[in-house]
Short mmCIF file of C-alpha atoms and ligand atoms in Angstrom, two decimals:
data_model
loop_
_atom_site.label_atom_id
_atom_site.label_comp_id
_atom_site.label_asym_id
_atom_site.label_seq_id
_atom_site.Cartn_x
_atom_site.Cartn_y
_atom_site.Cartn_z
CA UNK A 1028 -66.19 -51.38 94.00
CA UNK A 1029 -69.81 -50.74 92.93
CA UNK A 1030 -69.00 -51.43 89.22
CA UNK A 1031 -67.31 -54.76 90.17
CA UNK A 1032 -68.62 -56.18 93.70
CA UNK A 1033 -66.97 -59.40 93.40
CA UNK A 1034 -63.55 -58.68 92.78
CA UNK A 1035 -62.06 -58.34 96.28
CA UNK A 1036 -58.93 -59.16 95.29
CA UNK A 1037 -58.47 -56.46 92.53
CA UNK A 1038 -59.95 -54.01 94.67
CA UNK A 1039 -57.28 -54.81 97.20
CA UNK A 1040 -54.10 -54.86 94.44
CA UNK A 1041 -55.65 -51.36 93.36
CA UNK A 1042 -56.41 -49.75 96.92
CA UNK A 1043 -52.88 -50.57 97.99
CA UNK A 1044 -51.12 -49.33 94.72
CA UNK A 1045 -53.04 -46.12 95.11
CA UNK A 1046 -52.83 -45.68 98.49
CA UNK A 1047 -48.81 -45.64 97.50
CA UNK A 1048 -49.18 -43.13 95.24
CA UNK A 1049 -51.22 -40.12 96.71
CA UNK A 1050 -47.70 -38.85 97.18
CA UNK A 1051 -46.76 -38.83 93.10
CA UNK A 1052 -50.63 -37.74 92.32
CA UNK A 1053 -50.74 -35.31 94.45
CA UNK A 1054 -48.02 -33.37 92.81
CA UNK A 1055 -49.30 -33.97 89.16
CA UNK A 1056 -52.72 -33.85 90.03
CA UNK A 1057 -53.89 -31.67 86.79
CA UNK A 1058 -52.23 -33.04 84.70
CA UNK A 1059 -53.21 -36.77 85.38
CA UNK A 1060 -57.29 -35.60 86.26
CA UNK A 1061 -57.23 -33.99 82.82
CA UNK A 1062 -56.16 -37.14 81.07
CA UNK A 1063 -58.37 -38.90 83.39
CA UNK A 1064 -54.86 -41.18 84.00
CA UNK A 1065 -55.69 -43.24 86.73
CA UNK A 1066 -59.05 -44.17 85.19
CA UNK A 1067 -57.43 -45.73 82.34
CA UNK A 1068 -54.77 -47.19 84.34
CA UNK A 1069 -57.35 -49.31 86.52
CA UNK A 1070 -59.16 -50.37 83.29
CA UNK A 1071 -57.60 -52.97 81.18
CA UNK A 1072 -57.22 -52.11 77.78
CA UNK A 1073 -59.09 -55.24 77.14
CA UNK A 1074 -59.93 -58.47 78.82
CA UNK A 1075 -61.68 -61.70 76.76
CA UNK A 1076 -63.11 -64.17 78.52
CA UNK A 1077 -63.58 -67.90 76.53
CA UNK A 1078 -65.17 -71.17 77.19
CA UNK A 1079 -63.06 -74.19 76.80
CA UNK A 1080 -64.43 -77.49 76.35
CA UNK A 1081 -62.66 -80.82 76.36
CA UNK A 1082 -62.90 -84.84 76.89
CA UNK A 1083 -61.57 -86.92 79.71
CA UNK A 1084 -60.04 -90.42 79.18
CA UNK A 1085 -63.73 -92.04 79.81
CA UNK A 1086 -64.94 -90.04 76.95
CA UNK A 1087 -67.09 -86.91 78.99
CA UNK A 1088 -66.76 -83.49 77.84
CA UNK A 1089 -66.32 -81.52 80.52
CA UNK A 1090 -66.21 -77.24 80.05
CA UNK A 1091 -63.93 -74.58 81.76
CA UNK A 1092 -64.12 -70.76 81.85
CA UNK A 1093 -60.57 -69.47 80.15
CA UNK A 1094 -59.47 -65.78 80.35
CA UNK A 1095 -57.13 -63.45 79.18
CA UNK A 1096 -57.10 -59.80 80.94
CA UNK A 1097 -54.89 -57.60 78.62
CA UNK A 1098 -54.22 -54.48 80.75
CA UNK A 1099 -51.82 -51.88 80.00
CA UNK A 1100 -49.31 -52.15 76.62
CA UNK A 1101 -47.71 -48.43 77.57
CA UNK A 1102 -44.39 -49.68 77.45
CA UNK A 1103 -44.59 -53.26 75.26
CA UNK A 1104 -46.21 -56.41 74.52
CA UNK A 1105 -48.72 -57.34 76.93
CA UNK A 1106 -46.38 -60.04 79.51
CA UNK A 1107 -47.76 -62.36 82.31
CA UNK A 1108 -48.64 -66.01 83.18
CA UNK A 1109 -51.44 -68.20 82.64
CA UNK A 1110 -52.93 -69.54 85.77
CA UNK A 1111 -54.88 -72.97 85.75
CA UNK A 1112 -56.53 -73.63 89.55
CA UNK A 1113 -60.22 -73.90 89.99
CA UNK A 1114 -60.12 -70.39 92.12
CA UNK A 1115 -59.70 -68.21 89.29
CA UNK A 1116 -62.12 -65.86 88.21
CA UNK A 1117 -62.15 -62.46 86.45
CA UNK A 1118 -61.09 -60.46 89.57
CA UNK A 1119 -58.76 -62.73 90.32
CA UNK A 1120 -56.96 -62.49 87.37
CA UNK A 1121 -57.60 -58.75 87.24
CA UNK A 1122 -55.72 -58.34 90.36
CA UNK A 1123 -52.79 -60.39 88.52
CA UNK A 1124 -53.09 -58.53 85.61
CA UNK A 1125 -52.88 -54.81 87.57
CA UNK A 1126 -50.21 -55.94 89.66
CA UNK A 1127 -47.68 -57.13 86.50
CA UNK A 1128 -48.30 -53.69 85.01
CA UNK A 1129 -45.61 -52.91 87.30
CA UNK A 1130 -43.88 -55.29 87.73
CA UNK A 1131 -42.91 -55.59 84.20
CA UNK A 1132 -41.84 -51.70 84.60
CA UNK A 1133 -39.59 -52.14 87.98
CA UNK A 1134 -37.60 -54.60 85.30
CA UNK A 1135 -36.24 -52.17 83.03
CA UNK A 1136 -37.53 -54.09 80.15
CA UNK A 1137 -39.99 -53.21 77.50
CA UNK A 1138 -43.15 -55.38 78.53
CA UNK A 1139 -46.40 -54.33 79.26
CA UNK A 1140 -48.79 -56.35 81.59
CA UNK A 1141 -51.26 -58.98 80.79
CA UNK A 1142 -52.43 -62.04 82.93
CA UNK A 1143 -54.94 -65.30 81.97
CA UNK A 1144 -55.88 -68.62 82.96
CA UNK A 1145 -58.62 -70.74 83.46
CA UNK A 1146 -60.61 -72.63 86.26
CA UNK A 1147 -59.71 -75.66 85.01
CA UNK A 1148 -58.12 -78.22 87.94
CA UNK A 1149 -54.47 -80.04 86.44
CA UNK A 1150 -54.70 -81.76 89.69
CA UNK A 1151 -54.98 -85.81 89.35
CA UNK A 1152 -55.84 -85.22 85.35
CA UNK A 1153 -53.79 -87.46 82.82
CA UNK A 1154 -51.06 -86.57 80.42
CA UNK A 1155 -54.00 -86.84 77.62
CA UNK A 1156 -56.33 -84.67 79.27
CA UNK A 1157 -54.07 -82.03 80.37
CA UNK A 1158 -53.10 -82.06 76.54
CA UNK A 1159 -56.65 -81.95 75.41
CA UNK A 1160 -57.62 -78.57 77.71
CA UNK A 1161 -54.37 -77.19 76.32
CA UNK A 1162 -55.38 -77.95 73.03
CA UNK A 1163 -58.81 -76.27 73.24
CA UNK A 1164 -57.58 -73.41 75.22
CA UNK A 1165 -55.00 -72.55 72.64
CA UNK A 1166 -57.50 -73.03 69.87
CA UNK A 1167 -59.44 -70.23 71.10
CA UNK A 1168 -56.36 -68.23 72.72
CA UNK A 1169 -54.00 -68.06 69.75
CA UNK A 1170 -56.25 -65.53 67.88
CA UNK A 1171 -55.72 -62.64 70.82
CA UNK A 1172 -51.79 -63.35 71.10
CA UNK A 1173 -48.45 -63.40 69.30
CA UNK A 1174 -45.01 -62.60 69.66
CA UNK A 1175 -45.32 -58.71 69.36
CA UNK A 1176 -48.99 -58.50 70.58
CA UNK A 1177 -48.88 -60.72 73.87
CA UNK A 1178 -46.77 -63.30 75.20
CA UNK A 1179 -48.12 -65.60 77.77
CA UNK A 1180 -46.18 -67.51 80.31
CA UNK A 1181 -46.52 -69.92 83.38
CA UNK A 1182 -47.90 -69.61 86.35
CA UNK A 1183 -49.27 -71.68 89.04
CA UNK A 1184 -50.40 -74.99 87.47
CA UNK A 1185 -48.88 -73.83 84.28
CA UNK A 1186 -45.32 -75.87 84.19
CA UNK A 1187 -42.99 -76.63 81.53
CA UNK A 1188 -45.53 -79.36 80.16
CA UNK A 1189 -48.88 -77.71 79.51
CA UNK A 1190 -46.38 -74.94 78.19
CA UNK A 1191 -45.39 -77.12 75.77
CA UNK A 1192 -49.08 -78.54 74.78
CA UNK A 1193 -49.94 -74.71 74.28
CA UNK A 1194 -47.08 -73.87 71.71
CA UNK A 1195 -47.83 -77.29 69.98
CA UNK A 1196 -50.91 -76.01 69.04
CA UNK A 1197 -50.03 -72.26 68.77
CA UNK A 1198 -48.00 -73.40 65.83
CA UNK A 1199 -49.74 -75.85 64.61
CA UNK A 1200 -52.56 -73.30 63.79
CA UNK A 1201 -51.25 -70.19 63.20
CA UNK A 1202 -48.18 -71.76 61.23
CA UNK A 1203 -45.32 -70.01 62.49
CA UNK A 1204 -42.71 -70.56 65.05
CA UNK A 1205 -42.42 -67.58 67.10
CA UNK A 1206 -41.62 -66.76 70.79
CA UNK A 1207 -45.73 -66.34 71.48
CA UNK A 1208 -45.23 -68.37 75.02
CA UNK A 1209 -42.11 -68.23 77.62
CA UNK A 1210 -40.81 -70.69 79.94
CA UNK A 1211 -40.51 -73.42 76.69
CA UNK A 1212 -38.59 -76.38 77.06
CA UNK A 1213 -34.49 -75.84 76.18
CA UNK A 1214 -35.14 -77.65 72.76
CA UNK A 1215 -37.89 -75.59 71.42
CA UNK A 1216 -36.88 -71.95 72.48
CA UNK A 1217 -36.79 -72.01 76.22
CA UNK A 1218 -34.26 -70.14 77.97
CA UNK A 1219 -31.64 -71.20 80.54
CA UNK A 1220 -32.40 -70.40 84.00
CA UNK A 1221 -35.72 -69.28 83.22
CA UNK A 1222 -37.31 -72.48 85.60
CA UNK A 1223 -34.94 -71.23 88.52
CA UNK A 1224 -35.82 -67.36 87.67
CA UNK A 1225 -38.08 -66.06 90.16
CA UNK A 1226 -37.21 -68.02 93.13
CA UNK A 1227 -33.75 -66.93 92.70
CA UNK A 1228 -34.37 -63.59 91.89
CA UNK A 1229 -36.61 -63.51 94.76
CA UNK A 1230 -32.98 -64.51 96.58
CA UNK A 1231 -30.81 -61.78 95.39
CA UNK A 1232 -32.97 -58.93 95.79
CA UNK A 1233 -33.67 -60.54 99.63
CA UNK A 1234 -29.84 -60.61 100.04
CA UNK A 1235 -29.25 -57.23 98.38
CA UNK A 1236 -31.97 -56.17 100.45
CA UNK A 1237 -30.84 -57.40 103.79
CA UNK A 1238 -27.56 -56.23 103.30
CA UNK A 1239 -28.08 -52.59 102.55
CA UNK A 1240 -30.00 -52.65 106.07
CA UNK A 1241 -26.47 -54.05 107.62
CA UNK A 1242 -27.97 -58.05 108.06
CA UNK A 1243 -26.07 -60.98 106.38
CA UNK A 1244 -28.42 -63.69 104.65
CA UNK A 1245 -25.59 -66.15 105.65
CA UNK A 1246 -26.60 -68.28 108.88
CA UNK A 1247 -30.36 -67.08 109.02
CA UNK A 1248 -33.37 -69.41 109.38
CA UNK A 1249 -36.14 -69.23 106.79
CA UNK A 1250 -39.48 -70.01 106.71
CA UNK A 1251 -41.13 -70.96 103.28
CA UNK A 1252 -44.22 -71.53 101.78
CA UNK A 1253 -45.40 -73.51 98.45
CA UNK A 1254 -43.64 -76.52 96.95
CA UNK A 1255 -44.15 -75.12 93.34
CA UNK A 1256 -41.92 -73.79 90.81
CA UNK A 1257 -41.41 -70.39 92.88
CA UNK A 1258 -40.71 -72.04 96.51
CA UNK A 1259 -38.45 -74.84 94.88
CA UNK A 1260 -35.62 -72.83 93.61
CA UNK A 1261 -36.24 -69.78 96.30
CA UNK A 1262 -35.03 -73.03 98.71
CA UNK A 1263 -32.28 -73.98 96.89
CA UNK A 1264 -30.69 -70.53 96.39
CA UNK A 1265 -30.79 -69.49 100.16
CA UNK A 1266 -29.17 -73.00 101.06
CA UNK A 1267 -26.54 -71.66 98.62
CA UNK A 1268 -26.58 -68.25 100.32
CA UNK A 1269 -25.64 -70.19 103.79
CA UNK A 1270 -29.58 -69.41 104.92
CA UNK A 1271 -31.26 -72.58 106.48
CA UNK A 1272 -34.95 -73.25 105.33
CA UNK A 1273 -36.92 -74.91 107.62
CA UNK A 1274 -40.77 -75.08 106.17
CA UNK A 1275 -42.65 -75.78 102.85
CA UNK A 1276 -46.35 -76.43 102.40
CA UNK A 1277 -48.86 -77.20 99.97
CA UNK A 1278 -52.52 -76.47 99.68
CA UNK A 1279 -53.21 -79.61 101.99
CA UNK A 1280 -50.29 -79.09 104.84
CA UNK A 1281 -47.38 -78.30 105.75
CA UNK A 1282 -43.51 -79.56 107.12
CA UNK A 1283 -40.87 -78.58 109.63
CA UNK A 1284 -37.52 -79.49 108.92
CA UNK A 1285 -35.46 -78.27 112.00
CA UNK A 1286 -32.55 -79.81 109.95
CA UNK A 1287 -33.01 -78.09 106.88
CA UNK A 1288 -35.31 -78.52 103.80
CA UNK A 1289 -33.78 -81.67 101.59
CA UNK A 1290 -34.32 -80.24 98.66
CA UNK A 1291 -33.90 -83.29 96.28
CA UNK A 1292 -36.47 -85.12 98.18
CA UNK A 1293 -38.83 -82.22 97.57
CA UNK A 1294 -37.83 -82.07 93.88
CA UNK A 1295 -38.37 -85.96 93.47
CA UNK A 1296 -41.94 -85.84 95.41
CA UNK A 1297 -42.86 -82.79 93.37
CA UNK A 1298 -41.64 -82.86 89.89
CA UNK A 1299 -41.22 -86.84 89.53
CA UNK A 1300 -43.98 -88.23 91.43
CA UNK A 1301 -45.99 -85.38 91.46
CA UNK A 1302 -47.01 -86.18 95.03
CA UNK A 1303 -47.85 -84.29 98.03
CA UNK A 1304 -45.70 -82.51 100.65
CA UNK A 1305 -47.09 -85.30 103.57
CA UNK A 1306 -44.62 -87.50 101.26
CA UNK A 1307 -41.22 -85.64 102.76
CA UNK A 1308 -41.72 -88.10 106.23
CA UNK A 1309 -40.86 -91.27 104.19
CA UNK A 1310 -37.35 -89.31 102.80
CA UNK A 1311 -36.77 -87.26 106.78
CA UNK A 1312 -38.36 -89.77 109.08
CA UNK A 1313 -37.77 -87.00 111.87
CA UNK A 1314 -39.13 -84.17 109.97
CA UNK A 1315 -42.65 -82.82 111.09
CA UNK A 1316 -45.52 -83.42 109.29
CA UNK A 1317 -48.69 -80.90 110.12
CA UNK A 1318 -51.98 -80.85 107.93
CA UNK A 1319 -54.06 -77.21 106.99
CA UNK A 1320 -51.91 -73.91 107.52
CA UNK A 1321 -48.85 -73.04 109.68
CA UNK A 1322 -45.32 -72.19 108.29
CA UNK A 1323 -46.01 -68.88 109.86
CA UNK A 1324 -45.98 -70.21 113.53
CA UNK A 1325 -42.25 -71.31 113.23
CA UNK A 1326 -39.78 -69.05 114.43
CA UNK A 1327 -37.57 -67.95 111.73
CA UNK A 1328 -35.69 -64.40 110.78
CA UNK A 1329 -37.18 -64.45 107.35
CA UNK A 1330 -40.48 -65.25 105.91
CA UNK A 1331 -40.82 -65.97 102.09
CA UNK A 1332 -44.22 -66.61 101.23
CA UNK A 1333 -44.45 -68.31 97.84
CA UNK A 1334 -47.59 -70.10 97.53
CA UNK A 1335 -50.47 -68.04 96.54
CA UNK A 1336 -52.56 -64.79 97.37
CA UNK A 1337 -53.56 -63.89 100.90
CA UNK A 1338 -52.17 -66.69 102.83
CA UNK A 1339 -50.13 -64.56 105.38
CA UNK A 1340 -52.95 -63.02 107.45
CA UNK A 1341 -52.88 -60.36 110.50
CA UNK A 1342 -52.66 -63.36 113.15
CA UNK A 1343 -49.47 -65.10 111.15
CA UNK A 1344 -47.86 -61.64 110.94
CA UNK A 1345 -48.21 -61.13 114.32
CA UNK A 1346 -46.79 -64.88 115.30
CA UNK A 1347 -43.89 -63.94 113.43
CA UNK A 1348 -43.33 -60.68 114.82
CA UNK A 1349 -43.24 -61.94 118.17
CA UNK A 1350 -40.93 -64.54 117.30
CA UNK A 1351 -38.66 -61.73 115.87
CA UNK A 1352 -38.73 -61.98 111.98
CA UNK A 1353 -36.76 -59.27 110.72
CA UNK A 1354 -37.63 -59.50 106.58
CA UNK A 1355 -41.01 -61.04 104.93
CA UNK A 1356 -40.37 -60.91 100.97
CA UNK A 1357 -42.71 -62.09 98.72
CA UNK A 1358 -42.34 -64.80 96.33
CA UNK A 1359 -46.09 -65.49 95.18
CA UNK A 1360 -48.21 -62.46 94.18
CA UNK A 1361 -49.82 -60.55 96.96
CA UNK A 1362 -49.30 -63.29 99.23
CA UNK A 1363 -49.81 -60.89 102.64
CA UNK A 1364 -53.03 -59.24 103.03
CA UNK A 1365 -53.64 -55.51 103.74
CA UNK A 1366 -53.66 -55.79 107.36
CA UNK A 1367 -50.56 -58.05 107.59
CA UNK A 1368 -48.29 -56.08 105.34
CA UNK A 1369 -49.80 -52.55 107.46
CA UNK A 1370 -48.91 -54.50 111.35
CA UNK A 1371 -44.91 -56.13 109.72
CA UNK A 1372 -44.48 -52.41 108.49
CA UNK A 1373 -45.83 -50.70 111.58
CA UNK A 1374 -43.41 -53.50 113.65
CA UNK A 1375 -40.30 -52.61 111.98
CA UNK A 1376 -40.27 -55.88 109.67
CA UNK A 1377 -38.25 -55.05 106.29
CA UNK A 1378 -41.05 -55.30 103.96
CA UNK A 1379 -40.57 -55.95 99.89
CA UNK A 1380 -43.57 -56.81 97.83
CA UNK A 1381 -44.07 -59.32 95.44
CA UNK A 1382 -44.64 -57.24 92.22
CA UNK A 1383 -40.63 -56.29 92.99
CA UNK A 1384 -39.32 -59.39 95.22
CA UNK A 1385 -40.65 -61.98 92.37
CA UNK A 1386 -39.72 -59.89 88.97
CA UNK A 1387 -36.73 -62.13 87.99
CA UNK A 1388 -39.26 -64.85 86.50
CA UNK A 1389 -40.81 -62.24 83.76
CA UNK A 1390 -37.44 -60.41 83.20
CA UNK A 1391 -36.04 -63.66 82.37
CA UNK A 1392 -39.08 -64.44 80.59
CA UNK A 1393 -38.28 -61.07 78.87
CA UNK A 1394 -34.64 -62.46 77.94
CA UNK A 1395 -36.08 -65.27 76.69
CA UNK A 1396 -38.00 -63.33 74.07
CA UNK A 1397 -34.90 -61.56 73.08
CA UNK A 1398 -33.24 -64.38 72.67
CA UNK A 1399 -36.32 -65.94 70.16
CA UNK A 1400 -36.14 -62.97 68.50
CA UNK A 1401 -32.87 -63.19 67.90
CA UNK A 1402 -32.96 -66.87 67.25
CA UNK A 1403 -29.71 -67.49 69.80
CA UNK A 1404 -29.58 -69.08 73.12
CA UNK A 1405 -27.54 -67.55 76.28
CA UNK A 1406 -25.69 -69.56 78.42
CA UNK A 1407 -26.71 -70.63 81.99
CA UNK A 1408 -24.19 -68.43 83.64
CA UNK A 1409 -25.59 -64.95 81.12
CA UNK A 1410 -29.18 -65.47 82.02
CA UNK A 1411 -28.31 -65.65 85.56
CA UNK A 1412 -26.09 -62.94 86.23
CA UNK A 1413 -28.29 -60.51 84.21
CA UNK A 1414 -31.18 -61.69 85.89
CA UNK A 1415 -28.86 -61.11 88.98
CA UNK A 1416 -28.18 -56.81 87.91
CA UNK A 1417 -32.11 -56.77 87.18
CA UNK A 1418 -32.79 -57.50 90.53
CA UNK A 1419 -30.33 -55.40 92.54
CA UNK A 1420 -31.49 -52.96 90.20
CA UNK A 1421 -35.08 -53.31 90.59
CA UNK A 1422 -33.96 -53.05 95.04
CA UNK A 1423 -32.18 -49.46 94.48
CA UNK A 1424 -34.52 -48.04 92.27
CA UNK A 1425 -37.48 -48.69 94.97
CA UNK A 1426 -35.19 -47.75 97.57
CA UNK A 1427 -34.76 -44.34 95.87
CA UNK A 1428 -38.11 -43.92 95.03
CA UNK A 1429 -39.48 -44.42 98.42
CA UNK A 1430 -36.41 -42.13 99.83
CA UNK A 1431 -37.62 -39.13 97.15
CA UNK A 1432 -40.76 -39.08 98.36
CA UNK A 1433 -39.86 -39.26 102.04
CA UNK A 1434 -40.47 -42.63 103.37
CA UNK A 1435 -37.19 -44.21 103.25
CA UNK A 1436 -37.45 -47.93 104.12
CA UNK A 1437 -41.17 -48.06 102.92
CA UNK A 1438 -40.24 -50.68 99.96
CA UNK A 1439 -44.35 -51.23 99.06
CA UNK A 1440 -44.84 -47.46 98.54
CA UNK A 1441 -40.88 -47.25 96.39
CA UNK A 1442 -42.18 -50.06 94.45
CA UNK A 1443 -45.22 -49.18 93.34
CA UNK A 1444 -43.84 -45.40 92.81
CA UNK A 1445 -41.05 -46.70 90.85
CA UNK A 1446 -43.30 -48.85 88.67
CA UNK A 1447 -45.99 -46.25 88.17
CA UNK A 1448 -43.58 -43.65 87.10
CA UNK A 1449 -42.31 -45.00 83.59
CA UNK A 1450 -46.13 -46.50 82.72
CA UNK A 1451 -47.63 -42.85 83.09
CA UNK A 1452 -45.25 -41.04 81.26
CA UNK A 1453 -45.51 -43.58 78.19
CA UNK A 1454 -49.11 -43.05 78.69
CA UNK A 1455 -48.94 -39.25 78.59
CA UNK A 1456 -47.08 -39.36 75.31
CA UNK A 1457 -49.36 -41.72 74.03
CA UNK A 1458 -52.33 -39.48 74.20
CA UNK A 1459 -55.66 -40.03 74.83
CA UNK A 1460 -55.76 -44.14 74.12
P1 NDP B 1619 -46.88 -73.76 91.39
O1 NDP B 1619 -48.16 -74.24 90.83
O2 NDP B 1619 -45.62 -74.33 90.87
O3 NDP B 1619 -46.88 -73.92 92.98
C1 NDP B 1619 -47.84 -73.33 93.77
C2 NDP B 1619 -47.64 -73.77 95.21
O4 NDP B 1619 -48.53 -73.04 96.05
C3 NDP B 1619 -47.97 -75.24 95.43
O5 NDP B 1619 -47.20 -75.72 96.48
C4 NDP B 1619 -49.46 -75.18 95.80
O6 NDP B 1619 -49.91 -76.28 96.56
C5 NDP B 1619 -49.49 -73.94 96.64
N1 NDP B 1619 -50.84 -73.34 96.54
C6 NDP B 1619 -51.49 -72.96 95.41
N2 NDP B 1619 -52.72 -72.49 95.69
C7 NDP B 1619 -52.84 -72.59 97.02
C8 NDP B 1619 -53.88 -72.28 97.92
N3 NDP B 1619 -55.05 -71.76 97.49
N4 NDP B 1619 -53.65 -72.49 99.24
C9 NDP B 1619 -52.46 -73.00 99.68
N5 NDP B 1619 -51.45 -73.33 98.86
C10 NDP B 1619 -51.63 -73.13 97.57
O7 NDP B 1619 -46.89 -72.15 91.20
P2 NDP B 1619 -45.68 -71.15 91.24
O8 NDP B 1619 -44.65 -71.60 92.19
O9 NDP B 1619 -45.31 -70.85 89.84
O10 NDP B 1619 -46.40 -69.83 91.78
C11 NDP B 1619 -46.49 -69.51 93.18
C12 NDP B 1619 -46.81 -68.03 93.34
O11 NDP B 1619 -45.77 -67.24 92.73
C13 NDP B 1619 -48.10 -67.55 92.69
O12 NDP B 1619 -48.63 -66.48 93.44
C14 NDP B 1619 -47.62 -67.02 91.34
O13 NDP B 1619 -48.51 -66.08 90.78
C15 NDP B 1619 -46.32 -66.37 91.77
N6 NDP B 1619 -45.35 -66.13 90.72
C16 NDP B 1619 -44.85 -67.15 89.96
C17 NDP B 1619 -43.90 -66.90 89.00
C18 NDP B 1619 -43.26 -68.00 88.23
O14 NDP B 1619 -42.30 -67.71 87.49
N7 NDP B 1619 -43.65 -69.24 88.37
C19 NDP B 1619 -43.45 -65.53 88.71
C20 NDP B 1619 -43.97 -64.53 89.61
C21 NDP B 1619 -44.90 -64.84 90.55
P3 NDP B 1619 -50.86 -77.38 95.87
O15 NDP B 1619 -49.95 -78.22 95.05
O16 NDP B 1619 -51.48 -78.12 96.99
O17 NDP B 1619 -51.87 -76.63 95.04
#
């Protein structure tokens, strides 16, 4: 904290995953304080920071701060998204970066973690000038990255089309077409399934979840947050799971559906018209329309946040433990702060954390570099039911983990014991790097 005062939200990613593992430490506490283990784990191997300077359609040049945190390549390439949203800053994507470390080990999969972005706002910008920050991000970015070095993705405000202005110029400078970025377009690389990835993966390992604690998904009401990528396909897979989803919400408000989410409205206001949420009353006349925060205050048996960091406080977790939630699983990355995730454990809420609940979008990400590498594309139905395994998987491996350590049912503490476990020991054999 004293080295780095204003990143609250790293601190917080780090306090919790360490918190988890006093348990492991504890038992191989020489071993790890003579390779000073955790030190190194909480530094990134290396993080670049970049300006980025481009010109609107009125002819302004305008400049952005870009980054690119590089933090642990133990087990492979350094793997994670690329945020654009004018909150990010170097602890922000610090806390990103720490948190995929694991992440990318609970897959299976050889990836290590890495996370970027810039402060740049897509919002209300042009197809031009999104292309022209792409353009001068890349031109800077394409020097620290490549297919067996780093391999950037999406992530919030990072869709399939500033994906595609960032390869564009990826090859265009460094001449060679390579699986550098994931989550391309189907004609140029991309992989099947890899849009729906993380919101269903977020599905099955709910499901898998729920059932191993004797509850059916089938029938239950769901509250969930976001309209993005992540809350769009974690709605459509519960409607196919027989679940009825009743909220979504975007940075401005929020709706109530006691009906049921329609989800090709919300596909046509978000990914055609790029509109707001507010824009669901002129498809559901009797929907409800509320502006600032509230999904939290409906009552519903399962909560999926999948929007962005710390937007299920203490007060929403205790709104929807008195309505009787039963499972909160996290879509978008630390969505529930400290407090929240302490009072749903504490209250008997099933509890699975996002760095496990939302892995299916960089294992498929992951399958999509196998398949570039390979130079072969999977079908729809191979990507999906691998990504399905990964993420039952990734459920009984935590489950395990937490039960070995006694504290069965804590999912944060399995998760973050799971994940450590492989990273250290490729960092023991590594030596002193
Ligand atoms: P999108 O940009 O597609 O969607 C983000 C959604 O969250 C939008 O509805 C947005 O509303 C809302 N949102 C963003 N910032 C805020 C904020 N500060 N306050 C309230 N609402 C906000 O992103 P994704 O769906 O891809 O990502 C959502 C979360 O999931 C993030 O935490 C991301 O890191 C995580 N994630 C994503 C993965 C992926 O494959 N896409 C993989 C793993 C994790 P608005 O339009 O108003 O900004």
């Amino acid at each position: 904290v004293e080295k780095n005062p204003a990143q609250p939200e790293f601190h917080q990613a780090v306090k919790e995953v360490l918190e988890s593992l006093r348990v492991v430490v504890e038992a191989n506490e020489e071993a790890y304080r003579k390779d000073a283990l955790l030190e190194r784990l909480v530094n990134p191997e290396r993080q670049i920071i970049f300006r980025v300077p481009w010109v609107d359609d009125k002819g302004q040049v305008h400049v952005n701060t870009a980054y690119r945190v590089q933090f642990n390549s133990a087990i492979g390439p350094y793997k994670g998204g690329l945020r654009l949203h004018p909150s990010v800053n170097l602890g922000i994507i610090k806390f990103l970066g720490f948190e995929q470390v694991f992440k990318n080990s609970l897959t299976g999969l050889p990836i290590g973690g890495g996370k970027g972005g810039s402060d740049f706002d897509p919002k209300g910008k042009s197809d031009r000038e999104i292309m022209a920050f792409c353009q001068s991000f890349m031109t800077e970015l394409y020097r620290h990255i490549g297919a067996d070095t780093d391999v950037p993705a999406g992530d919030i405000g990072t869709g399939a089309r500033e994906i595609g202005y960032m390869y564009g110029q990826y090859k265009r400078i460094r001449n060679v077409y390579e699986g550098v970025l994931t989550g391309k377009g189907l004609t140029y690389g991309g992989s099947l399934a890899r849009t729906e990835a993380t919101g269903y993966g977020l599905l099955y390992m709910t499901k898998e979840m729920l059932k191993c604690n004797g509850i059916d998904i089938a029938g239950k009401t769901i509250a969930v947050s976001g309209s993005g990528n992540v809350a769009t396909y974690a709605i459509q897979k519960a409607q196919q799971m027989g679940a009825k989803v009743v909220t979504c919400s975007d940075s401005t408000g929020w709706v109530y559906d006691p009906e049921g989410i329609d989800l090709a409205a919300l596909k046509e206001i978000k990914e055609v018209k790029r509109g707001r949420v507010s824009d669901y009353l002129n498809y559901r006349p009797n929907a409800e329309y509320h502006s600032g925060k509230g999904v939290w205050s409906v009552k519903v048996d399962i909560a999926l946040p999948c929007a962005t960091q710390n937007e299920l406080t203490l007060s929403d977790a205790e709104g929807l433990v008195a309505n009787g939630v039963k499972a909160v699983c996290e879509g978008a990355n630390m969505p529930t702060t400290l407090e929240a995730t302490e009072y749903l454990q504490k209250n008997g809420v099933l509890f699975v954390p996002g760095k496990a609940a939302n892995a299916g979008g960089v294992a498929t990400s992951a399958l999509e570099m196998s398949q570039n590498s390979e130079r072969l594309s999977w079908s729809f139905e191979e990507v999906d039911s691998k990504l399905q395994g990964i993420m039952i998987n990734i459920f009984h491996n935590l489950d395990d983990a937490a039960k070995r350590y006694g504290m069965e049912g804590n999912y944060v503490a399995g998760a973050n014991i799971a994940g450590f476990e492989k990273v250290a020991t490729a960092m023991t054999a590594q030596g002193i790097v």
